[in-house]
């Protein structure tokens, strides 16, 4: 397979908070004739996203305003490491701060998940936080406006399937968590039955 070839260096278009950078990068197409310019978005260190579930199998869902769609959407919690924080420390801090809950156990679902590899050079770690229990009222950052709701797991899946949960990260992490929550699927009989 002939691949596009990078031409020259990446050029910084924008940089914020020291770790979020937008680059421009030129690539020569395999036919050697045309040069395409791509904008590449990066963020390091990479964020941590997690599906938080109570002992009663309720998803701790967050309703949060998102500027791109100009209204709140339902999503799972997440955050970026501060300093040398481990993913486990990020989850503990974000879960407590945004929802007032603490987890009992964590399951790593994936370390190098990609947001949107066509233009985002950003990986995230995905986790399942189990046995979550409320220990205090939420204390979100001053820039965050978050509504917390406990959603029965079956209803959460229905919200995804019906299009009420449109955040693809939340959908993907939920899918990765299914086997750890005892969810089994069956193929239609014409595909041979059970997985």
PDB file of N, CA and C in Angstrom, residues 9-16 20-26 37-42:
ATOM      1  N   UNK A   9       7.982  20.119   8.406  1.00  0.00           N
ATOM      2  CA  UNK A   9       7.691  19.959   9.829  1.00  0.00           C
ATOM      3  C   UNK A   9       6.227  20.292  10.134  1.00  0.00           C
ATOM      4  N   UNK A  10       5.743  19.775  11.257  1.00  0.00           N
ATOM      5  CA  UNK A  10       4.447  20.217  11.768  1.00  0.00           C
ATOM      6  C   UNK A  10       4.575  21.676  12.198  1.00  0.00           C
ATOM      7  N   UNK A  11       3.534  22.461  11.921  1.00  0.00           N
ATOM      8  CA  UNK A  11       3.533  23.865  12.299  1.00  0.00           C
ATOM      9  C   UNK A  11       2.427  24.094  13.325  1.00  0.00           C
ATOM     10  N   UNK A  12       2.770  24.753  14.411  1.00  0.00           N
ATOM     11  CA  UNK A  12       1.775  25.020  15.463  1.00  0.00           C
ATOM     12  C   UNK A  12       0.841  26.126  14.993  1.00  0.00           C
ATOM     13  N   UNK A  13      -0.460  25.841  15.039  1.00  0.00           N
ATOM     14  CA  UNK A  13      -1.492  26.819  14.703  1.00  0.00           C
ATOM     15  C   UNK A  13      -2.011  27.482  15.968  1.00  0.00           C
ATOM     16  N   UNK A  14      -2.156  26.675  17.034  1.00  0.00           N
ATOM     17  CA  UNK A  14      -2.702  27.169  18.295  1.00  0.00           C
ATOM     18  C   UNK A  14      -2.189  26.296  19.423  1.00  0.00           C
ATOM     19  N   UNK A  15      -1.961  26.898  20.593  1.00  0.00           N
ATOM     20  CA  UNK A  15      -1.576  26.137  21.766  1.00  0.00           C
ATOM     21  C   UNK A  15      -2.252  26.750  22.982  1.00  0.00           C
ATOM     22  N   UNK A  16      -2.887  25.886  23.806  1.00  0.00           N
ATOM     23  CA  UNK A  16      -3.568  26.345  25.014  1.00  0.00           C
ATOM     24  C   UNK A  16      -3.228  25.433  26.178  1.00  0.00           C
ATOM     25  N   UNK A  20      -2.503  21.355  24.968  1.00  0.00           N
ATOM     26  CA  UNK A  20      -3.429  21.202  23.843  1.00  0.00           C
ATOM     27  C   UNK A  20      -2.864  21.989  22.673  1.00  0.00           C
ATOM     28  N   UNK A  21      -2.563  21.291  21.593  1.00  0.00           N
ATOM     29  CA  UNK A  21      -1.909  21.915  20.442  1.00  0.00           C
ATOM     30  C   UNK A  21      -2.642  21.526  19.165  1.00  0.00           C
ATOM     31  N   UNK A  22      -2.831  22.508  18.285  1.00  0.00           N
ATOM     32  CA  UNK A  22      -3.340  22.250  16.936  1.00  0.00           C
ATOM     33  C   UNK A  22      -2.197  22.520  15.967  1.00  0.00           C
ATOM     34  N   UNK A  23      -1.880  21.516  15.140  1.00  0.00           N
ATOM     35  CA  UNK A  23      -0.797  21.612  14.164  1.00  0.00           C
ATOM     36  C   UNK A  23      -1.365  21.636  12.754  1.00  0.00           C
ATOM     37  N   UNK A  24      -0.559  22.138  11.818  1.00  0.00           N
ATOM     38  CA  UNK A  24      -0.785  21.915  10.393  1.00  0.00           C
ATOM     39  C   UNK A  24       0.354  21.030   9.918  1.00  0.00           C
ATOM     40  N   UNK A  25       0.041  20.065   9.075  1.00  0.00           N
ATOM     41  CA  UNK A  25       1.066  19.186   8.512  1.00  0.00           C
ATOM     42  C   UNK A  25       0.729  18.962   7.048  1.00  0.00           C
ATOM     43  N   UNK A  26       1.718  19.147   6.173  1.00  0.00           N
ATOM     44  CA  UNK A  26       1.545  18.880   4.743  1.00  0.00           C
ATOM     45  C   UNK A  26       1.904  17.432   4.450  1.00  0.00           C
ATOM     46  N   UNK A  37      -2.966  19.586   3.063  1.00  0.00           N
ATOM     47  CA  UNK A  37      -2.650  20.106   4.393  1.00  0.00           C
ATOM     48  C   UNK A  37      -3.716  19.636   5.365  1.00  0.00           C
ATOM     49  N   UNK A  38      -3.266  18.997   6.433  1.00  0.00           N
ATOM     50  CA  UNK A  38      -4.174  18.517   7.469  1.00  0.00           C
ATOM     51  C   UNK A  38      -3.955  19.312   8.740  1.00  0.00           C
ATOM     52  N   UNK A  39      -5.023  19.490   9.493  1.00  0.00           N
ATOM     53  CA  UNK A  39      -4.922  20.058  10.828  1.00  0.00           C
ATOM     54  C   UNK A  39      -5.007  18.902  11.812  1.00  0.00           C
ATOM     55  N   UNK A  40      -4.034  18.815  12.677  1.00  0.00           N
ATOM     56  CA  UNK A  40      -3.947  17.722  13.642  1.00  0.00           C
ATOM     57  C   UNK A  40      -4.084  18.285  15.045  1.00  0.00           C
ATOM     58  N   UNK A  41      -5.012  17.744  15.807  1.00  0.00           N
ATOM     59  CA  UNK A  41      -5.259  18.174  17.176  1.00  0.00           C
ATOM     60  C   UNK A  41      -4.587  17.182  18.115  1.00  0.00           C
ATOM     61  N   UNK A  42      -3.788  17.652  19.070  1.00  0.00           N
ATOM     62  CA  UNK A  42      -3.148  16.748  20.028  1.00  0.00           C
ATOM     63  C   UNK A  42      -3.389  17.245  21.438  1.00  0.00           C
TER      64      UNK A  42
END
